[in-house]
XYZ file of C-alpha atoms in Angstrom:
758
model
C 0.007 0.038 -0.031
C 2.667 2.666 0.816
C 4.591 1.669 -2.320
C 1.685 2.244 -4.459
C 0.431 5.568 -2.689
C 4.689 6.712 -3.016
C 4.635 5.594 -6.419
C 1.162 7.490 -7.393
C 1.984 10.431 -5.498
C 5.358 10.960 -6.993
C 4.295 10.232 -10.552
C 1.235 12.639 -9.921
C 3.825 15.547 -8.668
C 6.021 14.953 -11.493
C 3.425 15.541 -14.052
C 1.463 18.220 -12.296
C 2.541 21.744 -12.486
C 3.760 21.903 -8.643
C 6.480 19.053 -10.105
C 7.311 21.396 -12.634
C 7.720 24.446 -10.326
C 10.072 21.805 -7.615
C 12.122 20.522 -10.840
C 12.661 24.006 -11.992
C 13.580 25.510 -8.357
C 15.584 22.489 -7.351
C 16.817 20.140 -10.182
C 17.942 22.454 -13.122
C 19.716 24.291 -10.953
C 21.964 21.240 -10.248
C 22.093 19.978 -13.906
C 22.892 23.530 -15.456
C 25.443 24.252 -12.819
C 27.310 20.780 -12.981
C 27.239 21.275 -16.611
C 28.971 24.354 -16.951
C 31.553 22.764 -14.116
C 32.184 19.922 -16.563
C 33.035 22.707 -19.026
C 30.180 21.044 -21.547
C 27.809 24.235 -21.998
C 26.326 24.621 -25.693
C 28.489 26.083 -27.789
C 27.566 29.754 -28.994
C 26.921 29.708 -32.888
C 29.558 32.425 -34.338
C 26.585 33.159 -37.004
C 24.745 34.850 -34.062
C 25.307 38.521 -33.447
C 23.362 40.376 -30.994
C 23.124 44.150 -30.266
C 21.337 45.501 -27.264
C 19.826 48.574 -26.781
C 21.553 49.340 -23.557
C 22.347 52.016 -21.159
C 24.636 53.522 -23.690
C 22.314 53.356 -26.331
C 19.508 55.021 -24.342
C 22.120 57.831 -23.913
C 23.123 58.373 -27.057
C 19.164 58.202 -28.532
C 17.976 60.290 -25.806
C 14.906 58.220 -26.023
C 13.760 54.455 -24.797
C 12.881 53.773 -28.769
C 13.825 54.515 -32.005
C 11.638 56.545 -34.502
C 10.516 54.298 -37.601
C 12.661 56.394 -39.723
C 15.638 55.132 -37.202
C 14.572 51.730 -37.624
C 14.628 51.786 -40.934
C 17.835 53.365 -41.197
C 19.360 51.227 -38.235
C 17.977 47.817 -40.445
C 18.807 48.925 -43.779
C 22.257 49.151 -42.603
C 23.060 45.395 -42.420
C 21.805 45.009 -46.206
C 25.680 44.652 -47.136
C 26.134 42.333 -44.760
C 23.088 40.196 -45.727
C 22.256 38.656 -42.877
C 19.815 35.382 -42.813
C 17.263 37.563 -40.356
C 17.192 40.152 -38.392
C 14.853 39.321 -35.000
C 13.586 42.432 -32.995
C 11.776 40.800 -30.037
C 9.511 44.089 -29.669
C 5.478 44.542 -29.967
C 5.659 47.802 -32.512
C 2.529 48.483 -30.888
C 2.824 51.967 -30.571
C 5.774 53.137 -32.730
C 7.367 56.646 -32.521
C 7.239 58.960 -35.496
C 4.183 56.923 -37.107
C 3.707 59.848 -39.517
C 6.435 57.767 -41.063
C 4.430 54.553 -41.000
C 4.215 54.415 -45.009
C 7.547 55.029 -45.867
C 8.983 52.963 -43.162
C 6.595 49.881 -44.615
C 7.983 50.354 -48.087
C 11.860 50.211 -46.734
C 11.334 47.087 -44.553
C 9.316 45.284 -47.276
C 12.358 45.940 -49.611
C 14.963 44.486 -47.423
C 16.889 41.542 -48.698
C 16.405 39.637 -45.435
C 13.321 38.757 -43.196
C 12.480 40.853 -40.215
C 11.128 38.762 -37.411
C 9.203 40.459 -35.091
C 7.390 39.886 -32.034
C 3.578 39.582 -30.777
C 2.072 38.865 -27.574
C -1.046 36.991 -26.303
C -3.340 39.045 -24.163
C -6.918 38.682 -22.430
C -7.212 42.546 -23.825
C -10.033 42.378 -26.593
C -10.200 45.862 -27.252
C -7.210 45.892 -29.581
C -7.169 44.749 -33.107
C -6.156 41.002 -33.193
C -3.105 40.235 -35.660
C -3.666 38.983 -38.770
C -2.328 35.623 -39.287
C -2.485 34.789 -42.652
C 1.317 33.135 -43.209
C 1.460 29.412 -43.615
C 3.782 28.884 -40.602
C 0.171 30.090 -38.403
C -1.866 27.300 -40.031
C -1.747 24.288 -38.437
C -3.530 22.622 -41.202
C -0.708 23.598 -43.356
C 1.648 22.979 -41.238
C 0.340 19.171 -40.484
C 0.147 18.568 -43.938
C 3.682 19.034 -44.931
C 4.887 16.031 -43.059
C 5.040 12.379 -44.284
C 2.403 11.737 -42.266
C -0.970 13.257 -42.250
C -1.738 14.698 -39.071
C -5.525 15.346 -37.238
C -5.160 18.850 -35.341
C -6.201 17.133 -32.196
C -2.762 14.751 -32.706
C -0.496 17.550 -32.179
C 1.720 18.234 -29.465
C 0.254 21.334 -28.629
C -1.768 22.560 -25.761
C -5.756 23.725 -26.477
C -6.531 26.935 -27.419
C -6.650 29.374 -25.230
C -8.972 32.558 -25.102
C -6.028 34.964 -25.950
C -5.642 37.600 -28.105
C -2.820 37.783 -30.406
C -1.223 41.408 -30.597
C 1.608 42.217 -33.067
C 2.731 45.705 -34.619
C 0.594 48.607 -35.312
C -2.179 47.956 -38.083
C -0.113 50.909 -39.940
C 2.942 48.994 -40.186
C 1.763 45.636 -39.792
C 2.235 44.767 -43.621
C 5.883 45.733 -43.258
C 6.373 42.421 -40.733
C 6.328 39.036 -42.748
C 7.367 37.240 -39.555
C 5.851 37.532 -36.494
C 6.370 35.178 -33.754
C 4.873 35.228 -29.956
C 7.901 36.103 -27.376
C 5.458 35.094 -24.333
C 7.718 33.272 -21.744
C 6.393 32.525 -18.419
C 9.752 32.372 -15.989
C 9.961 28.473 -15.888
C 12.730 28.074 -18.313
C 10.775 26.571 -20.950
C 9.509 28.492 -23.964
C 6.176 27.130 -26.119
C 6.938 26.413 -29.756
C 3.429 27.256 -30.479
C 0.428 28.917 -28.734
C -2.760 27.937 -30.183
C -5.043 30.828 -30.861
C -7.317 28.633 -32.141
C -8.266 25.154 -33.222
C -6.616 25.866 -36.930
C -4.181 29.033 -35.868
C -1.012 28.886 -33.755
C 1.331 31.680 -33.188
C 5.055 29.868 -33.520
C 7.958 31.355 -31.237
C 9.805 34.047 -33.106
C 12.930 32.088 -32.715
C 11.181 29.034 -35.006
C 10.759 31.354 -37.981
C 14.468 31.296 -38.805
C 13.885 27.877 -39.950
C 13.049 27.609 -43.669
C 10.942 24.805 -43.302
C 8.484 24.202 -40.431
C 6.188 21.409 -40.116
C 4.352 18.231 -38.100
C 5.482 14.733 -38.853
C 3.975 12.106 -36.879
C 2.809 14.457 -34.116
C 6.314 15.964 -33.804
C 7.655 19.267 -34.895
C 10.475 19.739 -37.243
C 12.120 22.879 -38.100
C 14.915 22.354 -41.299
C 14.554 18.519 -41.006
C 15.540 18.290 -37.585
C 12.990 17.303 -34.703
C 12.658 19.807 -32.048
C 12.439 18.048 -28.952
C 9.327 19.048 -27.053
C 7.461 18.188 -23.498
C 4.416 16.722 -23.194
C 2.713 20.410 -23.532
C 4.735 21.475 -26.770
C 7.662 23.439 -24.921
C 11.183 23.614 -25.259
C 13.488 23.315 -22.439
C 16.073 26.231 -23.280
C 19.381 24.889 -23.746
C 21.663 27.564 -22.038
C 25.147 27.883 -20.637
C 26.644 30.342 -18.376
C 25.279 33.931 -18.771
C 28.571 35.637 -18.779
C 29.508 33.545 -21.972
C 26.297 35.459 -23.510
C 27.328 38.811 -22.273
C 30.764 38.631 -23.750
C 28.965 38.624 -27.120
C 26.364 41.190 -26.791
C 27.259 44.412 -28.207
C 26.040 48.183 -28.113
C 23.379 48.955 -30.540
C 24.760 52.454 -30.308
C 27.316 51.767 -32.583
C 25.061 50.217 -35.716
C 22.589 53.339 -35.174
C 25.635 55.632 -35.161
C 26.946 54.465 -38.604
C 23.423 54.085 -40.015
C 22.691 58.123 -39.420
C 25.652 58.519 -41.262
C 24.889 56.297 -44.034
C 27.607 53.618 -43.499
C 26.717 49.394 -43.656
C 27.716 47.367 -41.061
C 30.181 44.718 -42.770
C 31.496 42.520 -39.885
C 29.059 39.668 -39.742
C 29.915 36.164 -40.770
C 27.834 34.622 -43.417
C 24.341 33.588 -43.144
C 24.206 35.460 -39.830
C 21.559 36.215 -37.578
C 21.004 39.349 -35.889
C 19.146 39.262 -32.800
C 18.163 42.975 -31.531
C 17.456 42.979 -27.415
C 16.200 46.079 -25.268
C 18.394 45.759 -22.289
C 18.400 49.036 -20.649
C 17.855 49.874 -16.894
C 15.125 50.184 -15.564
C 13.432 48.959 -18.498
C 14.943 45.034 -18.623
C 12.991 42.308 -17.844
C 14.756 39.902 -15.416
C 13.759 36.640 -15.179
C 14.838 33.350 -12.996
C 17.061 31.061 -14.467
C 19.379 28.004 -13.543
C 22.066 30.406 -13.340
C 20.440 32.750 -11.139
C 18.132 36.056 -12.130
C 18.896 37.035 -15.957
C 17.342 39.606 -18.249
C 14.783 37.972 -20.415
C 16.830 38.715 -23.337
C 19.529 36.243 -22.688
C 16.582 33.728 -22.612
C 15.662 34.933 -26.320
C 19.552 34.624 -27.056
C 19.854 30.805 -25.948
C 16.666 29.980 -27.943
C 17.792 31.424 -31.209
C 21.186 29.863 -30.684
C 19.357 26.175 -30.132
C 17.916 27.078 -33.411
C 20.933 27.714 -35.383
C 23.278 24.954 -33.735
C 20.443 22.395 -33.265
C 21.690 21.900 -29.868
C 18.199 21.026 -28.239
C 17.890 19.392 -24.965
C 16.390 16.393 -25.547
C 13.705 14.859 -23.155
C 13.739 10.697 -21.569
C 10.597 9.409 -22.979
C 8.175 7.899 -20.591
C 9.599 10.039 -17.824
C 6.400 9.469 -15.246
C 7.324 5.718 -16.044
C 10.708 5.827 -14.697
C 9.496 8.002 -11.765
C 7.291 5.107 -10.997
C 9.760 2.074 -12.055
C 12.256 3.851 -8.923
C 9.497 4.393 -6.722
C 8.942 0.619 -6.938
C 12.366 -0.388 -6.925
C 12.881 1.821 -3.392
C 10.047 -0.028 -1.835
C 11.482 -3.441 -3.241
C 14.823 -2.207 -1.264
C 13.095 -1.031 1.633
C 11.066 -4.241 1.884
C 13.994 -6.917 1.226
C 17.117 -5.118 2.509
C 18.064 -4.928 6.102
C 19.690 -2.289 8.266
C 22.856 -0.694 6.970
C 22.919 -3.213 4.171
C 19.687 -0.737 3.148
C 20.840 2.338 3.739
C 24.147 2.261 1.958
C 22.352 0.487 -1.014
C 19.650 3.161 -0.955
C 22.505 5.793 -0.909
C 24.267 4.256 -3.475
C 20.827 4.193 -5.914
C 20.053 7.322 -5.376
C 23.851 8.987 -6.048
C 23.458 6.881 -9.196
C 20.517 7.963 -10.356
C 21.838 11.655 -9.439
C 25.321 11.160 -11.522
C 23.479 9.668 -14.135
C 20.943 12.258 -14.666
C 23.706 14.913 -14.464
C 25.768 12.830 -16.991
C 22.818 12.506 -19.370
C 22.026 16.274 -19.212
C 26.242 17.367 -19.241
C 27.184 15.083 -21.987
C 24.276 14.203 -24.007
C 21.648 17.245 -23.548
C 19.118 15.093 -22.351
C 16.787 15.915 -19.610
C 15.877 12.895 -17.411
C 13.417 13.059 -14.518
C 16.586 12.087 -12.029
C 15.307 14.540 -9.387
C 11.938 12.842 -8.938
C 13.504 9.472 -9.743
C 15.923 10.054 -7.033
C 13.546 11.645 -4.605
C 11.023 8.529 -5.207
C 13.417 5.617 -4.333
C 14.723 7.614 -1.714
C 11.387 8.270 -0.193
C 9.600 4.932 -0.954
C 12.413 3.368 0.330
C 12.664 5.153 3.137
C 9.248 4.905 4.161
C 9.022 1.458 3.482
C 12.100 0.331 5.618
C 10.763 2.687 8.378
C 7.095 1.147 8.364
C 8.849 -2.223 7.897
C 11.020 -1.596 10.780
C 7.680 0.041 12.599
C 5.646 -3.502 12.128
C 8.832 -5.413 13.209
C 9.218 -3.482 16.140
C 5.117 -3.984 16.747
C 5.864 -7.481 15.884
C 8.805 -7.098 18.538
C 7.045 -5.934 21.287
C 3.831 -8.349 20.648
C 5.917 -11.564 20.161
C 7.990 -10.151 23.421
C 4.636 -9.768 25.230
C 3.645 -13.076 24.223
C 6.459 -15.191 24.874
C 8.868 -13.175 27.488
C 9.412 -15.257 30.523
C 8.077 -18.627 28.535
C 11.293 -19.082 26.282
C 14.883 -19.006 27.125
C 16.074 -15.508 26.527
C 18.745 -16.765 23.993
C 15.798 -18.404 21.799
C 13.670 -15.119 22.535
C 16.101 -12.755 20.556
C 16.093 -15.196 17.602
C 12.470 -15.690 17.778
C 11.883 -12.192 17.185
C 13.675 -11.837 13.646
C 11.682 -14.744 12.413
C 8.868 -13.565 9.931
C 5.746 -13.135 11.634
C 3.897 -14.778 8.837
C 5.859 -18.104 9.309
C 5.869 -17.447 13.302
C 2.370 -17.255 13.496
C 1.616 -20.671 11.048
C -0.063 -22.957 12.979
C 2.222 -26.507 12.537
C 1.721 -29.834 13.887
C 4.571 -31.711 15.980
C 5.741 -34.147 18.115
C 6.321 -33.026 21.330
C 6.852 -34.145 25.231
C 4.090 -31.940 27.372
C 4.475 -30.918 30.930
C 1.919 -30.280 33.310
C 2.782 -29.142 36.704
C 0.547 -28.885 39.700
C 0.978 -27.069 42.966
C -1.050 -29.157 45.179
C -3.464 -27.945 47.572
C -2.601 -24.550 46.544
C -6.027 -23.000 47.967
C -6.058 -24.993 51.058
C -2.399 -23.208 51.718
C -3.812 -19.796 50.624
C -6.041 -19.915 53.456
C -3.302 -20.326 56.048
C -1.445 -17.348 55.079
C -1.805 -13.503 54.245
C -2.880 -12.960 50.526
C 0.039 -10.951 49.594
C 3.134 -13.339 51.080
C 0.777 -16.574 49.166
C 1.055 -14.646 45.809
C 4.613 -13.489 46.311
C 6.109 -17.029 46.971
C 4.173 -18.458 44.513
C 5.699 -15.773 42.214
C 9.144 -17.009 43.250
C 8.100 -20.475 42.807
C 6.686 -20.024 39.440
C 9.916 -17.991 38.315
C 12.143 -20.750 39.626
C 10.320 -23.531 37.767
C 10.433 -21.165 34.580
C 14.515 -20.939 34.435
C 14.704 -24.674 35.393
C 12.768 -25.484 32.177
C 14.256 -23.074 29.819
C 17.799 -24.199 31.440
C 16.191 -27.615 29.747
C 15.016 -25.998 26.394
C 11.728 -26.068 27.510
C 8.794 -23.616 26.466
C 6.419 -22.310 28.963
C 3.105 -22.469 27.284
C 1.165 -20.733 30.068
C 0.782 -20.637 33.670
C -2.191 -21.637 35.335
C -2.680 -19.942 38.277
C -1.762 -22.702 40.626
C 0.533 -24.568 37.657
C 2.160 -24.446 34.551
C 1.681 -25.860 31.074
C 4.978 -26.610 29.310
C 6.532 -28.414 26.405
C 10.018 -29.572 25.256
C 11.397 -30.250 21.691
C 9.803 -27.751 19.566
C 12.159 -24.572 18.427
C 10.177 -21.544 17.636
C 13.533 -20.367 15.770
C 14.181 -23.521 13.414
C 10.591 -25.166 13.551
C 12.414 -28.435 14.052
C 11.661 -30.691 16.653
C 14.862 -32.063 19.275
C 14.882 -35.744 19.296
C 15.676 -35.629 22.664
C 12.610 -33.904 24.108
C 11.309 -36.971 26.282
C 14.687 -37.137 28.059
C 15.212 -33.522 28.655
C 11.487 -32.991 29.867
C 11.933 -36.045 32.358
C 15.704 -34.730 33.620
C 13.654 -31.204 34.043
C 11.217 -32.957 35.804
C 13.617 -35.010 38.308
C 15.538 -31.296 38.828
C 12.312 -29.718 39.567
C 11.030 -32.123 42.449
C 14.098 -32.507 43.805
C 14.423 -28.493 43.980
C 11.240 -28.496 45.222
C 11.943 -30.807 48.235
C 14.510 -28.228 49.274
C 12.683 -25.621 48.854
C 9.472 -26.843 50.890
C 11.905 -27.736 53.798
C 13.576 -24.459 53.971
C 10.262 -22.898 54.034
C 9.092 -25.231 57.027
C 11.937 -23.992 58.751
C 11.084 -20.540 57.955
C 7.373 -20.795 58.320
C 6.422 -19.872 55.120
C 4.258 -21.278 52.544
C 5.050 -24.738 51.196
C 4.522 -25.967 47.844
C 4.798 -29.564 46.715
C 4.476 -30.558 43.175
C 2.663 -33.036 40.752
C 4.092 -33.363 37.450
C 2.772 -35.281 34.472
C 4.677 -35.812 31.274
C 3.030 -37.167 28.076
C 4.151 -37.116 24.250
C 2.092 -36.673 21.139
C 1.178 -34.674 18.496
C 0.004 -30.923 18.937
C -0.741 -27.903 16.455
C 1.600 -24.955 17.535
C 0.604 -21.827 16.635
C -0.964 -18.537 17.344
C -4.365 -18.373 18.724
C -4.171 -14.603 19.207
C -5.954 -11.414 17.315
C -4.542 -8.573 16.072
C -4.493 -6.561 19.256
C -2.833 -9.726 21.343
C -0.435 -12.495 20.279
C -1.278 -16.199 22.331
C 1.273 -18.569 21.036
C -0.009 -21.968 22.397
C -0.336 -25.625 21.793
C -3.535 -27.184 21.506
C -4.330 -31.127 21.344
C -5.409 -34.526 23.019
C -2.085 -35.282 24.450
C -2.401 -31.940 26.784
C -5.260 -33.017 28.440
C -3.509 -36.346 28.753
C -0.732 -34.793 30.103
C -3.298 -33.179 32.786
C -4.568 -36.679 33.269
C -1.309 -37.900 34.297
C -0.423 -34.775 36.614
C -3.541 -35.552 38.579
C -2.956 -39.155 38.669
C 0.820 -38.780 40.177
C 1.828 -38.808 43.573
C 3.172 -35.739 45.578
C 6.862 -35.149 44.586
C 6.232 -37.468 41.717
C 6.312 -37.529 37.900
C 3.711 -39.458 35.997
C 4.817 -40.493 32.542
C 2.371 -41.521 29.690
C 3.807 -44.988 28.257
C 4.338 -42.873 24.774
C 6.731 -40.686 26.793
C 8.267 -43.903 28.503
C 9.101 -45.619 25.270
C 11.088 -42.843 24.244
C 13.332 -42.332 27.512
C 16.865 -43.202 27.160
C 18.504 -41.805 29.818
C 19.165 -43.628 33.115
C 18.689 -40.907 36.409
C 20.608 -41.885 39.297
C 18.720 -42.331 42.657
C 15.050 -42.287 40.870
C 12.319 -45.259 41.272
C 10.203 -45.958 38.237
C 7.129 -47.811 38.901
C 4.420 -48.798 36.339
C 0.977 -47.775 37.393
C -2.737 -48.346 36.005
C -4.746 -45.194 35.457
C -8.451 -43.947 35.268
C -8.788 -41.748 32.454
C -11.999 -39.858 31.453
C -13.445 -41.366 28.192
C -11.726 -44.595 28.865
C -13.481 -47.445 29.844
C -9.885 -49.569 30.808
C -7.253 -48.401 32.871
C -4.420 -46.857 31.061
C -0.588 -47.647 31.942
C 1.443 -44.808 33.022
C 4.845 -44.862 34.626
C 5.339 -43.059 38.179
C 8.823 -41.752 38.428
C 10.117 -40.950 42.031
C 12.741 -38.580 42.082
C 12.969 -39.211 45.856
C 13.501 -42.840 45.988
C 16.497 -42.538 48.264
C 15.097 -39.598 50.125
C 12.373 -41.080 51.538
C 12.931 -39.417 55.255
C 13.333 -35.945 53.986
C 10.176 -36.894 51.213
C 8.031 -37.786 54.472
C 9.418 -34.880 56.431
C 8.175 -32.091 53.887
C 4.802 -34.259 53.343
C 4.166 -34.037 57.235
C 5.208 -30.795 57.424
C 3.115 -29.461 54.580
C 0.074 -31.724 56.010
C 0.571 -29.652 58.967
C 0.628 -26.450 57.700
C -2.408 -26.865 55.267
C -4.319 -28.519 58.314
C -4.761 -31.622 56.454
C -3.475 -34.103 58.948
C -5.775 -37.100 59.586
C -7.892 -36.400 62.369
C -10.718 -39.297 61.989
C -9.012 -42.415 64.254
C -7.604 -45.042 61.648
C -7.603 -49.063 62.798
C -5.179 -51.274 61.876
C -6.330 -54.894 60.677
C -3.678 -57.515 61.848
C -2.895 -60.019 59.347
C -4.225 -62.641 61.593
C -7.484 -61.156 61.004
C -7.856 -61.052 57.123
C -10.322 -59.032 55.840
C -10.202 -59.278 51.904
C -11.271 -56.556 49.321
C -12.138 -58.438 46.074
C -12.162 -55.970 43.241
C -13.938 -56.567 39.935
C -10.828 -55.687 37.722
C -7.676 -56.118 39.532
C -7.945 -59.002 41.782
C -8.169 -59.310 45.549
C -6.556 -57.388 48.171
C -6.166 -57.220 51.905
C -7.661 -54.290 53.923
C -4.699 -52.976 56.214
C -6.749 -50.282 57.934
C -9.833 -48.128 58.017
C -11.391 -45.115 59.400
C -14.419 -43.136 58.972
C -14.988 -42.803 55.065
C -12.035 -45.042 54.066
C -9.723 -47.773 54.378
C -6.212 -48.449 53.276
C -6.099 -51.599 50.977
C -3.174 -53.794 49.871
C -2.759 -54.984 45.955
C -0.741 -56.676 43.705
C -1.227 -54.015 41.223
C 0.004 -50.401 41.372
C -3.132 -47.912 40.969
C -2.887 -44.585 40.433
C -4.643 -41.335 42.111
C -8.096 -40.990 40.601
C -8.757 -44.689 40.344
C -12.442 -45.740 40.835
C -12.427 -49.363 42.649
C -15.569 -51.478 42.858
C -15.214 -54.120 45.368
C -16.852 -56.499 47.993
C -15.648 -57.679 51.581
C -14.802 -61.037 52.267
C -13.768 -62.191 55.744
C -13.221 -65.599 57.662
C -16.783 -63.884 59.673
C -19.898 -64.525 57.487
C -21.445 -61.944 60.168
C -19.737 -59.299 58.296
C -20.866 -60.260 55.019
C -24.299 -60.323 56.349
C -24.221 -57.169 58.316
C -23.474 -55.258 55.306
C -26.125 -56.957 53.138
C -28.698 -56.157 55.846
C -27.793 -51.925 55.356
C -27.651 -52.291 51.529
C -24.035 -52.481 51.024
C -23.119 -55.820 49.443
C -20.448 -54.306 47.316
C -18.339 -50.838 47.876
C -17.103 -48.136 45.605
C -14.021 -46.130 46.237
C -11.759 -43.661 44.801
C -7.856 -44.100 45.169
C -6.636 -40.810 46.922
C -2.809 -42.225 47.156
C -0.572 -45.224 46.756
C 2.794 -46.140 47.634
C 4.948 -49.294 47.080
C 5.759 -51.936 49.740
C 8.874 -53.876 50.443
C 6.849 -56.938 49.916
C 6.208 -56.321 46.042
C 2.675 -55.150 46.820
C 1.106 -52.001 46.674
C -0.698 -50.003 49.693
C -3.829 -47.786 48.023
C -5.761 -45.327 50.167
C -9.097 -45.274 49.110
C -11.968 -42.628 50.165
C -15.334 -44.589 49.856
C -17.671 -43.000 47.691
C -21.698 -42.192 47.718
C -22.091 -43.169 51.772
C -23.854 -40.934 54.043
C -22.430 -40.116 57.160
C -24.725 -42.695 58.868
C -23.530 -45.362 56.298
C -20.004 -44.659 56.920
C -20.557 -45.181 60.461
C -21.976 -48.067 60.418
C -19.302 -49.514 57.809
C -16.828 -48.320 60.704
C -18.977 -50.251 63.298
C -19.186 -53.388 61.502
C -15.368 -53.647 60.756
C -14.570 -53.010 64.073
C -17.081 -55.731 65.737
C -15.103 -58.276 63.308
C -11.830 -57.437 64.698
C -11.806 -58.801 68.048
C -11.149 -56.639 70.625
C -7.493 -58.007 71.590
C -6.333 -57.720 68.323
C -7.851 -54.532 67.370
C -5.093 -51.909 67.558
C -6.073 -48.265 67.087
C -3.488 -46.323 64.698
C -4.801 -43.122 64.324
């Protein structure tokens, strides 16, 4: 969009009058001055002889104009030299000595050379218009003279204006057969023709020096040479250093004096052109040029010189096209180049356009749109580049806001360099997901001041983040009292590290061991304790940005994440639960770690699922138990209900539907501990019935409508005999039923063997 706007703006500006003004004031002085410094100014034709009605002439004549008789005498003094033409850029609208008009007309008509004089175009309709009867004023004749028949509409001329052509006074009008306009608008351009109506046009006075003047294929030709014009039919004045023109201007005083004495001018070269200018002060009209203010007569002088030498300034075709092209190039540079490379290339490109434009003008007299091309390249390139970096900065802030603290800092710096489209494009990868949960956070929060709990949790999450980053993990999000992380994916390369499962497990072990140390220290300092459970699962996930234009949200989604959460929920305190897919990828053998297979109850699955519980504290059981006891006391989770141990001599068995039979080890109000030969995870629902050597136990359970019981496993731990002890909370019981079950179990165990343990 920026490139299109800049291209349209510079192309439109270049084609407008404002663009011409800017180019005239900024580009022309540079190009003309450099050409002069290089010594490539256009040569002045030696046939051009210029006389000026200057201050010395004014003093000699003592009038601001010659009388008609003096003009006739002066012009006749050139007869012997026989110039090709004499140009007088004067209107002769109010001639002095009008009583001499008839003689003047006759004498001028008898001259062997044409006298080219001036007409102007004005809005003044009160004066009689110039009669334009010559062929050079008839556009149809000029168009028909070429090889191609032209339509008047196809000529490279502006539309007809509502201007009235005013020429010599009617009393002497017939004396001049060659009348051209000298309208100059202070822009260093001169119109070749000014249309008076659709069929008539007034040529520029210097063009009347040509023997043939015609249009061919839309272009203007003089003596068979094309006169290069712009889209408005104007020529750019091809002028050199004004001082060189001043050196070749002579006072008209000498000619007038010689004419008054009846003498002839004999010093003119063959086929010369005489130009008579009015340059006395304060009557001289000054105009702006690439060399600064100069008399308008010098502009006409340079124009006449171009007609004689055929040294024209040519225009590079399709100028607006080149402006647009360089704007597009600038946009491409800004889009695809980076940093100093861009600025160096942009500066070199702009300078090259400047050098090429000035060289073309100096050595080939070719006017190129170098100023707007270079400015367009520079502006468009810089604008696109700065906008690109603004968007990059915006993207950087968004990416940093989304990922700062979630990925390692070194990786974040690399991620920021990635294209946003690639970064946010969703992709599917196999990674290892880690779900961390702070156990009983809300129970902990109830025992401490909110601010203290918040700061303690913040410190814990910060430590966890640093540990995760040290193992190349990525924190997807914090969940208030937990974290979702994943291992293996690299945001920079988009590739997956094949060691992601090993790194995730090593990270989890490190976290749990560090957690134990922190909690023991926190207990000593009477601070909040935060034991952890961790679930690890490996599977396919989609990674991408789920945010919007206002906020980025890099995250992962997929069933594997939900399964990681289930694994965490089934895990024991200070342990790590692995899914089977993760366990199969593990190749490291960490020291001091115990790994046990557990059967997990997973939502939406009828059968139990295999999981593998890793105990990072297998050789630190005393510290582990101390930390757990400290937490239970801290969070007021200590067992308050009495627990009764069942000795092995009084065997009470729990017969499960799917996991064989186990032994009831102890019981309390609403729960019991059962020893099984399978290791079941937290959350597993166990349906069982009680059997005992005492038939009264079964009968009494039937009487109260509980022939079978349902319980949820709340904890489990391996025993030394290869069996596993599970703590079970009985489900779907009223308080009375719980009390009745406890009474029945107590009555089954004889008073001599029953021992209260809780």
